[in-house]
Amino acid sequence: MKEVKPSKKPMAFYYGIVLLLILLFNSMAKPYMEQARIEQVDYGTFMNMTAEKQIGKVQIQENQILFTDKDNKAYKTGIMNDPQLVDRLHDSGAVFAQDIKETESPFMNFLLTWVLPIIIFLGIGQYMNRKLMERAGGGNSMMFGLGKSQAKIYVPSSEGIHFSDVAGEDEAKENLSEIVDYLHNPQKYSAIGASMPKGVLLVGPPGTGKTMLAKAVAGEANVPFFSIAGSEFVEMFVGMGASKVRDLFKQAKDKAPCIVFIDEIDAIGQKRHGNAMGNDEREQTLNQLLTEMDGFQGNTGVIILAATNRPDSLDAALLRPGRFDRRVPVELPDLKGREEILRVHAKKIKSAENVDFHTIARMAAGASGAELANIINEGALRAVRGGRLQVIQSDLEESVEVVIAGYQKKNAVLSDKEKRTVAYHEIGHALVAAKQTNSAPVQKITIIPRTSGALGYTMQVEKKDKYLLSKEELENKIATLTGGRAAEEVAFGQITTGASNDIEQATKLARAMITRYGMSEEFDMVAMETVTNQYLGGDTSLACSAETQRAIDAKVVKLVKKQHDIARTILEANKDALNRLADYLYEKETITGEEFMQLLESNGEIPKAVPEEEKVVDTAASKPFNLA
Ligand code: ADP
Ligand code: ZN
């Protein structure tokens, strides 16, 4: 895609600046230039000229003597200790003057004082112009961008992004294809009297392809694409943001039909609070945006797409009909979507033919499109590190884990006792999961420490996407989470800090069951908590009295405790298997779910050897989704 900068020149302003610079130049640089053009001669020449009565005017300064000949040509020479000089000069008929300058034709003078500086400054201006243009990606002109909107205009081209580049998100694409159709064929809509929504709000968690979708709409409709981030409107000075909004819409109207994309619109569109201490600048910017949106008619062909992951924080005025009245949810991809996204990005790399993207997609439950793109890239990097020419299955599996739990920490030195404890802990999780019905199957267990701080983890992978969880499944999850700690208790009669993350997750689940899912008898179907930040971590806020809070806390404790007891009972009953599996994991460090099940069912026989994973040291981490 090619980008050009808009070329709206505040001409008077520009000329004013050039004039100012020239005046400055004349007052400062010109005297030096003149000095430089006075011919320097030695003192002997000066003496000779004096003797020969050739001096016209003379001016004796502190450290030099300026003089002219009879033709008024200027010279200068240094000072000498020459007490009779003044007398000699007087005798020679020289005029003592104070204003010796090189004479020149008025034309030359004009050229030097006005034309030359203009040329110099224009040259500098042109040069800077070109530099800025190069940075902006080519094009033909631009001027000082004071208060101008930074919206980039993408000129449509064949390499633009299309809907086919955005995998999954079928509902969003379907929704947006109407806009594409409108841009192609507005008469069809105006004939019947329908007008397109002016604004469409793309709502969803980060990295789900909102920006991509907006670009794809422009690409499909083959219209210019302006994009600006909400935060770019927020300026230091009150009024600047509003003027940027005005500029943006002016440019957009000139280029209509076109798409204007405002990313992170919550930066300017936050709820206004009636108080006087509000953020003036942001409110003015928002007001300007509202005014502009009201100002243009439904059929100008400017369509505004905006993205946000905090829809609940937007000002109601933005959402009312005639503004951003259409909302397109862009959710985290489901299993099928994840597989498609992986395939789209895998086209950019060389991968082995037998790579099973379905499995990778299953492992990466909860990953966003951006994370999936990252998984593919990590896999490719790992293949290069391993000296392979193609990306193989294990590269991708490892990179899912890298994105989930961080890189392997090769040099973390655990004591033997610690390593054994981690092995028991992880087998505890897996065993509790396996011994309950309706638990997701175990995919992998590892006790190789990760940079995220996890000393090991058990990865459970659902066969399919789950949209509903039953009460039993939630309880099983809690039991599985407590299984790690329970194993430590059963095996060593001693507990460690290793269960902190499990505790956090179990508590969260138990709490949600009681306060949000109505899964306790006492509170029935009453919401005690509301989710405030759906797409960014899902923070909750309590909405109940202090007494109820106390009751909730007691219920949470009871619920977790019950599942913890169940987990302990399961492990006590399967102590042999626990010991056997933990020993095996201790030896191997990483085992697959199949090995685990085989060993569990085989009553002691060691399953046939599986090639050991190559271990690579890498860096950086992200959030865990499915670990226990
Ligand atoms: P958002 O604007 O929602 O935060 P982006 O559109 O910027 O997300 O997506 C970031 C990157 O993630 C994209 O450049 C793309 O590589 C990848 N991506 C996200 N969603 C998808 C998708 N549905 N299909 C293909 N790639 C995707
Ligand atoms: Zn654990």
Short mmCIF file of N, CA and C in Angstrom, two decimals, residues 6-155:
data_model
loop_
_atom_site.label_atom_id
_atom_site.label_comp_id
_atom_site.label_asym_id
_atom_site.label_seq_id
_atom_site.Cartn_x
_atom_site.Cartn_y
_atom_site.Cartn_z
N PRO A 6 -1.28 14.53 2.95
CA PRO A 6 -2.11 15.55 2.34
C PRO A 6 -1.30 16.81 2.08
N SER A 7 -1.68 17.61 1.06
CA SER A 7 -0.88 18.78 0.73
C SER A 7 -1.67 20.05 0.87
N LYS A 8 -2.11 20.33 2.04
CA LYS A 8 -2.80 21.59 2.29
C LYS A 8 -1.76 22.56 2.81
N LYS A 9 -1.41 23.63 1.99
CA LYS A 9 -0.34 24.50 2.43
C LYS A 9 -0.89 25.78 3.04
N PRO A 10 -0.49 26.08 4.24
CA PRO A 10 -0.81 27.40 4.78
C PRO A 10 0.21 28.37 4.19
N MET A 11 -0.05 28.84 2.95
CA MET A 11 0.96 29.56 2.18
C MET A 11 1.43 30.84 2.86
N ALA A 12 0.47 31.65 3.32
CA ALA A 12 0.84 32.93 3.91
C ALA A 12 1.78 32.70 5.08
N PHE A 13 1.48 31.68 5.81
CA PHE A 13 2.28 31.33 6.97
C PHE A 13 3.70 30.99 6.56
N TYR A 14 3.80 30.21 5.50
CA TYR A 14 5.11 29.76 5.02
C TYR A 14 5.93 30.96 4.54
N TYR A 15 5.29 31.84 3.73
CA TYR A 15 6.03 33.00 3.23
C TYR A 15 6.46 33.89 4.36
N GLY A 16 5.60 34.03 5.32
CA GLY A 16 5.93 34.86 6.49
C GLY A 16 7.20 34.37 7.13
N ILE A 17 7.30 33.09 7.28
CA ILE A 17 8.48 32.52 7.94
C ILE A 17 9.72 32.76 7.10
N VAL A 18 9.61 32.61 5.78
CA VAL A 18 10.77 32.83 4.92
C VAL A 18 11.23 34.27 5.03
N LEU A 19 10.29 35.20 5.01
CA LEU A 19 10.64 36.62 5.10
C LEU A 19 11.38 36.90 6.39
N LEU A 20 10.88 36.34 7.46
CA LEU A 20 11.48 36.53 8.77
C LEU A 20 12.91 36.02 8.77
N LEU A 21 13.10 34.86 8.19
CA LEU A 21 14.42 34.25 8.17
C LEU A 21 15.38 35.12 7.36
N ILE A 22 14.88 35.71 6.26
CA ILE A 22 15.76 36.53 5.42
C ILE A 22 16.19 37.78 6.19
N LEU A 23 15.24 38.39 6.89
CA LEU A 23 15.60 39.58 7.66
C LEU A 23 16.66 39.25 8.69
N LEU A 24 16.48 38.11 9.30
CA LEU A 24 17.42 37.66 10.31
C LEU A 24 18.79 37.46 9.67
N PHE A 25 18.75 36.84 8.52
CA PHE A 25 19.98 36.56 7.77
C PHE A 25 20.70 37.86 7.46
N ASN A 26 19.95 38.85 6.96
CA ASN A 26 20.55 40.11 6.58
C ASN A 26 21.18 40.82 7.77
N SER A 27 20.50 40.76 8.89
CA SER A 27 21.03 41.50 10.04
C SER A 27 22.24 40.81 10.64
N MET A 28 22.32 39.51 10.47
CA MET A 28 23.42 38.81 11.14
C MET A 28 24.55 38.39 10.21
N ALA A 29 24.19 37.83 9.07
CA ALA A 29 25.22 37.23 8.25
C ALA A 29 25.86 38.22 7.29
N LYS A 30 25.11 39.24 6.86
CA LYS A 30 25.61 40.09 5.79
C LYS A 30 26.88 40.85 6.16
N PRO A 31 26.96 41.46 7.33
CA PRO A 31 28.20 42.18 7.68
C PRO A 31 29.42 41.29 7.52
N TYR A 32 29.29 40.04 7.93
CA TYR A 32 30.43 39.14 7.82
C TYR A 32 30.77 38.90 6.37
N MET A 33 29.73 38.76 5.55
CA MET A 33 29.98 38.51 4.14
C MET A 33 30.74 39.68 3.53
N GLU A 34 30.32 40.90 3.94
CA GLU A 34 30.99 42.07 3.37
C GLU A 34 32.44 42.14 3.81
N GLN A 35 32.64 41.93 5.05
CA GLN A 35 34.01 41.89 5.57
C GLN A 35 34.84 40.94 4.74
N ALA A 36 34.25 39.81 4.48
CA ALA A 36 35.02 38.79 3.80
C ALA A 36 35.38 39.22 2.38
N ARG A 37 34.58 40.12 1.82
CA ARG A 37 34.85 40.47 0.42
C ARG A 37 35.79 41.66 0.29
N ILE A 38 36.24 42.23 1.41
CA ILE A 38 37.22 43.32 1.35
C ILE A 38 38.61 42.68 1.20
N GLU A 39 39.35 43.16 0.21
CA GLU A 39 40.62 42.49 -0.10
C GLU A 39 41.66 42.74 0.99
N GLN A 40 42.33 41.71 1.39
CA GLN A 40 43.36 41.82 2.42
C GLN A 40 44.71 42.08 1.72
N VAL A 41 45.41 43.12 2.18
CA VAL A 41 46.76 43.38 1.62
C VAL A 41 47.76 43.48 2.77
N ASP A 42 49.08 43.40 2.44
CA ASP A 42 50.04 43.51 3.54
C ASP A 42 50.32 44.98 3.86
N TYR A 43 50.95 45.21 4.98
CA TYR A 43 51.14 46.58 5.45
C TYR A 43 52.03 47.37 4.49
N GLY A 44 53.00 46.67 3.87
CA GLY A 44 53.90 47.31 2.91
C GLY A 44 53.11 47.93 1.76
N THR A 45 52.16 47.19 1.24
CA THR A 45 51.33 47.71 0.15
C THR A 45 50.62 48.97 0.60
N PHE A 46 50.08 48.90 1.83
CA PHE A 46 49.37 50.06 2.38
C PHE A 46 50.30 51.27 2.44
N MET A 47 51.57 51.03 2.96
CA MET A 47 52.53 52.13 3.07
C MET A 47 52.84 52.71 1.68
N ASN A 48 53.06 51.82 0.73
CA ASN A 48 53.37 52.27 -0.63
C ASN A 48 52.24 53.11 -1.19
N MET A 49 51.01 52.61 -1.00
CA MET A 49 49.86 53.33 -1.55
C MET A 49 49.73 54.69 -0.89
N THR A 50 50.04 54.74 0.42
CA THR A 50 49.99 56.02 1.12
C THR A 50 51.00 56.97 0.50
N ALA A 51 52.22 56.43 0.33
CA ALA A 51 53.29 57.26 -0.21
C ALA A 51 52.93 57.75 -1.61
N GLU A 52 52.26 56.88 -2.36
CA GLU A 52 51.92 57.27 -3.74
C GLU A 52 50.59 58.03 -3.83
N LYS A 53 50.09 58.41 -2.67
CA LYS A 53 48.84 59.19 -2.58
C LYS A 53 47.68 58.50 -3.31
N GLN A 54 47.61 57.18 -3.14
CA GLN A 54 46.51 56.46 -3.80
C GLN A 54 45.34 56.18 -2.87
N ILE A 55 45.47 56.57 -1.60
CA ILE A 55 44.42 56.25 -0.63
C ILE A 55 43.24 57.19 -0.81
N GLY A 56 42.07 56.66 -0.88
CA GLY A 56 40.87 57.49 -0.93
C GLY A 56 40.39 57.78 0.48
N LYS A 57 39.72 56.78 1.07
CA LYS A 57 39.26 56.94 2.45
C LYS A 57 40.03 55.97 3.33
N VAL A 58 40.11 56.26 4.59
CA VAL A 58 40.76 55.33 5.51
C VAL A 58 40.05 55.33 6.85
N GLN A 59 40.02 54.17 7.45
CA GLN A 59 39.34 54.02 8.76
C GLN A 59 40.23 53.14 9.61
N ILE A 60 40.76 53.70 10.71
CA ILE A 60 41.66 52.92 11.55
C ILE A 60 40.85 52.31 12.69
N GLN A 61 40.82 50.99 12.72
CA GLN A 61 40.07 50.32 13.79
C GLN A 61 41.03 49.76 14.81
N GLU A 62 40.52 49.10 15.79
CA GLU A 62 41.34 48.63 16.90
C GLU A 62 42.40 47.63 16.45
N ASN A 63 41.99 46.74 15.56
CA ASN A 63 42.97 45.73 15.18
C ASN A 63 43.16 45.60 13.67
N GLN A 64 42.59 46.52 12.95
CA GLN A 64 42.83 46.51 11.50
C GLN A 64 42.57 47.88 10.91
N ILE A 65 43.09 48.06 9.71
CA ILE A 65 42.87 49.34 9.02
C ILE A 65 42.10 49.04 7.75
N LEU A 66 40.97 49.74 7.58
CA LEU A 66 40.22 49.60 6.34
C LEU A 66 40.52 50.83 5.50
N PHE A 67 40.73 50.62 4.20
CA PHE A 67 40.95 51.80 3.35
C PHE A 67 40.49 51.52 1.93
N THR A 68 40.30 52.59 1.17
CA THR A 68 39.91 52.41 -0.23
C THR A 68 40.93 53.12 -1.11
N ASP A 69 41.00 52.68 -2.34
CA ASP A 69 41.84 53.43 -3.28
C ASP A 69 41.00 54.52 -3.93
N LYS A 70 41.58 55.21 -4.89
CA LYS A 70 40.85 56.33 -5.47
C LYS A 70 39.60 55.85 -6.24
N ASP A 71 39.63 54.57 -6.64
CA ASP A 71 38.46 54.04 -7.36
C ASP A 71 37.40 53.49 -6.41
N ASN A 72 37.64 53.73 -5.11
CA ASN A 72 36.67 53.30 -4.09
C ASN A 72 36.64 51.79 -3.86
N LYS A 73 37.71 51.10 -4.25
CA LYS A 73 37.78 49.67 -3.96
C LYS A 73 38.33 49.49 -2.55
N ALA A 74 37.71 48.61 -1.77
CA ALA A 74 38.08 48.50 -0.37
C ALA A 74 39.19 47.48 -0.13
N TYR A 75 40.07 47.81 0.85
CA TYR A 75 41.14 46.90 1.25
C TYR A 75 41.17 46.90 2.76
N LYS A 76 41.88 45.92 3.29
CA LYS A 76 42.16 46.00 4.72
C LYS A 76 43.55 45.45 4.99
N THR A 77 44.12 45.91 6.10
CA THR A 77 45.42 45.39 6.49
C THR A 77 45.52 45.45 8.01
N GLY A 78 46.51 44.77 8.55
CA GLY A 78 46.64 44.72 10.00
C GLY A 78 47.22 46.01 10.56
N ILE A 79 47.19 46.13 11.90
CA ILE A 79 47.73 47.31 12.60
C ILE A 79 49.22 47.09 12.84
N MET A 80 50.04 48.13 12.65
CA MET A 80 51.46 48.06 12.99
C MET A 80 51.76 49.19 13.96
N ASN A 81 52.85 49.07 14.68
CA ASN A 81 53.26 50.18 15.54
C ASN A 81 53.88 51.25 14.64
N ASP A 82 53.12 52.22 14.27
CA ASP A 82 53.51 53.18 13.24
C ASP A 82 52.99 54.56 13.65
N PRO A 83 53.72 55.24 14.59
CA PRO A 83 53.19 56.47 15.18
C PRO A 83 52.93 57.57 14.15
N GLN A 84 53.73 57.59 13.07
CA GLN A 84 53.56 58.70 12.12
C GLN A 84 52.47 58.45 11.08
N LEU A 85 51.81 57.33 11.22
CA LEU A 85 50.88 56.93 10.18
C LEU A 85 49.83 58.00 9.90
N VAL A 86 49.27 58.53 10.96
CA VAL A 86 48.17 59.48 10.77
C VAL A 86 48.66 60.70 10.01
N ASP A 87 49.86 61.16 10.39
CA ASP A 87 50.40 62.34 9.69
C ASP A 87 50.61 62.04 8.22
N ARG A 88 51.18 60.84 7.98
CA ARG A 88 51.48 60.50 6.58
C ARG A 88 50.19 60.42 5.77
N LEU A 89 49.18 59.84 6.40
CA LEU A 89 47.91 59.71 5.69
C LEU A 89 47.33 61.07 5.38
N HIS A 90 47.43 61.93 6.38
CA HIS A 90 46.90 63.27 6.21
C HIS A 90 47.60 63.96 5.04
N ASP A 91 48.97 63.77 5.04
CA ASP A 91 49.75 64.40 3.98
C ASP A 91 49.33 63.86 2.62
N SER A 92 49.00 62.57 2.60
CA SER A 92 48.68 61.97 1.30
C SER A 92 47.31 62.38 0.79
N GLY A 93 46.58 63.12 1.62
CA GLY A 93 45.27 63.59 1.19
C GLY A 93 44.15 62.59 1.39
N ALA A 94 44.40 61.56 2.21
CA ALA A 94 43.34 60.57 2.47
C ALA A 94 42.24 61.19 3.33
N VAL A 95 41.03 60.71 3.12
CA VAL A 95 39.90 61.19 3.92
C VAL A 95 39.70 60.22 5.07
N PHE A 96 39.66 60.75 6.30
CA PHE A 96 39.40 59.84 7.42
C PHE A 96 37.90 59.57 7.50
N ALA A 97 37.51 58.31 7.32
CA ALA A 97 36.07 57.99 7.24
C ALA A 97 35.68 56.94 8.27
N GLN A 98 34.40 56.72 8.40
CA GLN A 98 33.92 55.72 9.36
C GLN A 98 33.06 54.65 8.68
N ASP A 99 32.96 54.71 7.39
CA ASP A 99 31.92 53.89 6.76
C ASP A 99 32.43 53.14 5.54
N ILE A 100 33.60 52.58 5.68
CA ILE A 100 34.13 51.92 4.49
C ILE A 100 33.45 50.57 4.27
N LYS A 101 32.92 50.44 3.10
CA LYS A 101 32.30 49.18 2.72
C LYS A 101 32.70 48.95 1.29
N GLU A 102 32.61 47.74 0.89
CA GLU A 102 32.88 47.50 -0.51
C GLU A 102 31.73 48.05 -1.32
N THR A 103 32.07 48.79 -2.33
CA THR A 103 30.98 49.29 -3.16
C THR A 103 30.62 48.22 -4.16
N GLU A 104 29.40 48.23 -4.49
CA GLU A 104 28.97 47.25 -5.47
C GLU A 104 27.73 47.82 -6.15
N SER A 105 27.38 47.21 -7.22
CA SER A 105 26.22 47.74 -7.94
C SER A 105 24.99 47.45 -7.10
N PRO A 106 23.99 48.31 -7.15
CA PRO A 106 22.75 48.07 -6.39
C PRO A 106 22.14 46.73 -6.78
N PHE A 107 22.36 46.36 -8.04
CA PHE A 107 21.80 45.09 -8.50
C PHE A 107 22.41 43.91 -7.73
N MET A 108 23.78 43.95 -7.63
CA MET A 108 24.48 42.88 -6.90
C MET A 108 24.01 42.85 -5.45
N ASN A 109 23.86 44.04 -4.92
CA ASN A 109 23.46 44.17 -3.53
C ASN A 109 22.10 43.48 -3.32
N PHE A 110 21.19 43.76 -4.22
CA PHE A 110 19.85 43.18 -4.14
C PHE A 110 19.93 41.65 -4.22
N LEU A 111 20.77 41.22 -5.19
CA LEU A 111 20.93 39.79 -5.39
C LEU A 111 21.40 39.12 -4.10
N LEU A 112 22.40 39.77 -3.48
CA LEU A 112 23.01 39.15 -2.31
C LEU A 112 22.10 39.18 -1.10
N THR A 113 21.40 40.31 -0.92
CA THR A 113 20.61 40.41 0.30
C THR A 113 19.26 39.74 0.20
N TRP A 114 18.71 39.61 -1.00
CA TRP A 114 17.37 39.05 -1.08
C TRP A 114 17.28 37.75 -1.88
N VAL A 115 17.84 37.78 -3.06
CA VAL A 115 17.62 36.61 -3.90
C VAL A 115 18.36 35.38 -3.38
N LEU A 116 19.64 35.58 -3.01
CA LEU A 116 20.43 34.43 -2.55
C LEU A 116 19.80 33.74 -1.34
N PRO A 117 19.44 34.52 -0.29
CA PRO A 117 18.81 33.84 0.87
C PRO A 117 17.53 33.12 0.51
N ILE A 118 16.74 33.73 -0.39
CA ILE A 118 15.49 33.06 -0.76
C ILE A 118 15.80 31.70 -1.37
N ILE A 119 16.81 31.73 -2.26
CA ILE A 119 17.16 30.46 -2.90
C ILE A 119 17.63 29.45 -1.86
N ILE A 120 18.48 29.94 -0.93
CA ILE A 120 18.99 29.02 0.09
C ILE A 120 17.85 28.42 0.90
N PHE A 121 16.94 29.29 1.35
CA PHE A 121 15.86 28.77 2.21
C PHE A 121 14.91 27.86 1.47
N LEU A 122 14.64 28.24 0.22
CA LEU A 122 13.76 27.35 -0.55
C LEU A 122 14.41 25.99 -0.72
N GLY A 123 15.72 26.02 -0.95
CA GLY A 123 16.47 24.76 -1.09
C GLY A 123 16.33 23.92 0.16
N ILE A 124 16.55 24.56 1.31
CA ILE A 124 16.45 23.82 2.57
C ILE A 124 15.04 23.27 2.74
N GLY A 125 14.06 24.13 2.42
CA GLY A 125 12.66 23.71 2.54
C GLY A 125 12.37 22.49 1.69
N GLN A 126 12.84 22.56 0.43
CA GLN A 126 12.61 21.44 -0.48
C GLN A 126 13.23 20.16 0.06
N TYR A 127 14.46 20.33 0.57
CA TYR A 127 15.19 19.17 1.06
C TYR A 127 14.45 18.52 2.22
N MET A 128 14.01 19.39 3.14
CA MET A 128 13.30 18.84 4.31
C MET A 128 12.00 18.18 3.90
N ASN A 129 11.36 18.83 2.94
CA ASN A 129 10.14 18.28 2.38
C ASN A 129 10.34 16.85 1.91
N ARG A 130 11.42 16.72 1.13
CA ARG A 130 11.66 15.42 0.55
C ARG A 130 11.94 14.38 1.64
N LYS A 131 12.73 14.80 2.62
CA LYS A 131 13.06 13.88 3.72
C LYS A 131 11.78 13.42 4.41
N LEU A 132 10.91 14.40 4.69
CA LEU A 132 9.67 14.06 5.38
C LEU A 132 8.81 13.15 4.53
N MET A 133 8.80 13.44 3.25
CA MET A 133 8.01 12.62 2.34
C MET A 133 8.51 11.19 2.36
N GLU A 134 9.85 11.06 2.33
CA GLU A 134 10.41 9.71 2.33
C GLU A 134 9.96 8.96 3.57
N ARG A 135 9.98 9.69 4.68
CA ARG A 135 9.56 9.03 5.90
C ARG A 135 8.08 8.65 5.85
N ALA A 136 7.30 9.50 5.20
CA ALA A 136 5.87 9.21 5.13
C ALA A 136 5.54 8.19 4.06
N GLY A 137 6.56 7.76 3.33
CA GLY A 137 6.31 6.68 2.38
C GLY A 137 6.12 7.13 0.94
N GLY A 138 6.67 8.28 0.58
CA GLY A 138 6.60 8.72 -0.81
C GLY A 138 5.37 9.55 -1.08
N GLY A 139 5.38 10.25 -2.20
CA GLY A 139 4.26 11.13 -2.50
C GLY A 139 4.79 12.40 -3.11
N ASN A 140 4.01 13.47 -3.06
CA ASN A 140 4.54 14.63 -3.76
C ASN A 140 4.66 15.94 -3.01
N SER A 141 3.98 16.17 -1.96
CA SER A 141 4.20 17.44 -1.30
C SER A 141 3.71 17.44 0.13
N MET A 142 4.22 18.35 0.88
CA MET A 142 3.68 18.55 2.23
C MET A 142 4.27 19.80 2.82
N MET A 143 3.68 20.27 3.89
CA MET A 143 4.14 21.51 4.50
C MET A 143 4.26 21.32 6.00
N PHE A 144 4.65 22.39 6.65
CA PHE A 144 4.74 22.30 8.10
C PHE A 144 3.46 21.74 8.68
N GLY A 145 3.58 20.68 9.44
CA GLY A 145 2.34 20.01 9.87
C GLY A 145 1.80 20.52 11.19
N LEU A 146 1.83 21.81 11.40
CA LEU A 146 1.39 22.32 12.69
C LEU A 146 -0.11 22.13 12.86
N GLY A 147 -0.49 21.33 13.84
CA GLY A 147 -1.92 21.15 14.11
C GLY A 147 -2.64 20.35 13.04
N LYS A 148 -1.89 19.80 12.11
CA LYS A 148 -2.53 19.00 11.07
C LYS A 148 -2.79 17.60 11.61
N SER A 149 -3.80 16.97 11.09
CA SER A 149 -4.06 15.63 11.56
C SER A 149 -3.01 14.70 10.98
N GLN A 150 -2.66 13.70 11.77
CA GLN A 150 -1.62 12.78 11.35
C GLN A 150 -2.20 11.61 10.58
N ALA A 151 -3.47 11.71 10.18
CA ALA A 151 -4.09 10.59 9.49
C ALA A 151 -3.30 10.26 8.25
N LYS A 152 -3.04 9.01 8.07
CA LYS A 152 -2.32 8.60 6.89
C LYS A 152 -3.35 8.20 5.84
N ILE A 153 -3.10 8.59 4.64
CA ILE A 153 -4.02 8.18 3.59
C ILE A 153 -3.40 7.02 2.85
N TYR A 154 -4.13 5.95 2.81
CA TYR A 154 -3.65 4.83 2.04
C TYR A 154 -4.33 4.88 0.69
N VAL A 155 -3.54 5.00 -0.34
CA VAL A 155 -4.13 4.98 -1.66
C VAL A 155 -4.37 3.52 -2.03
#
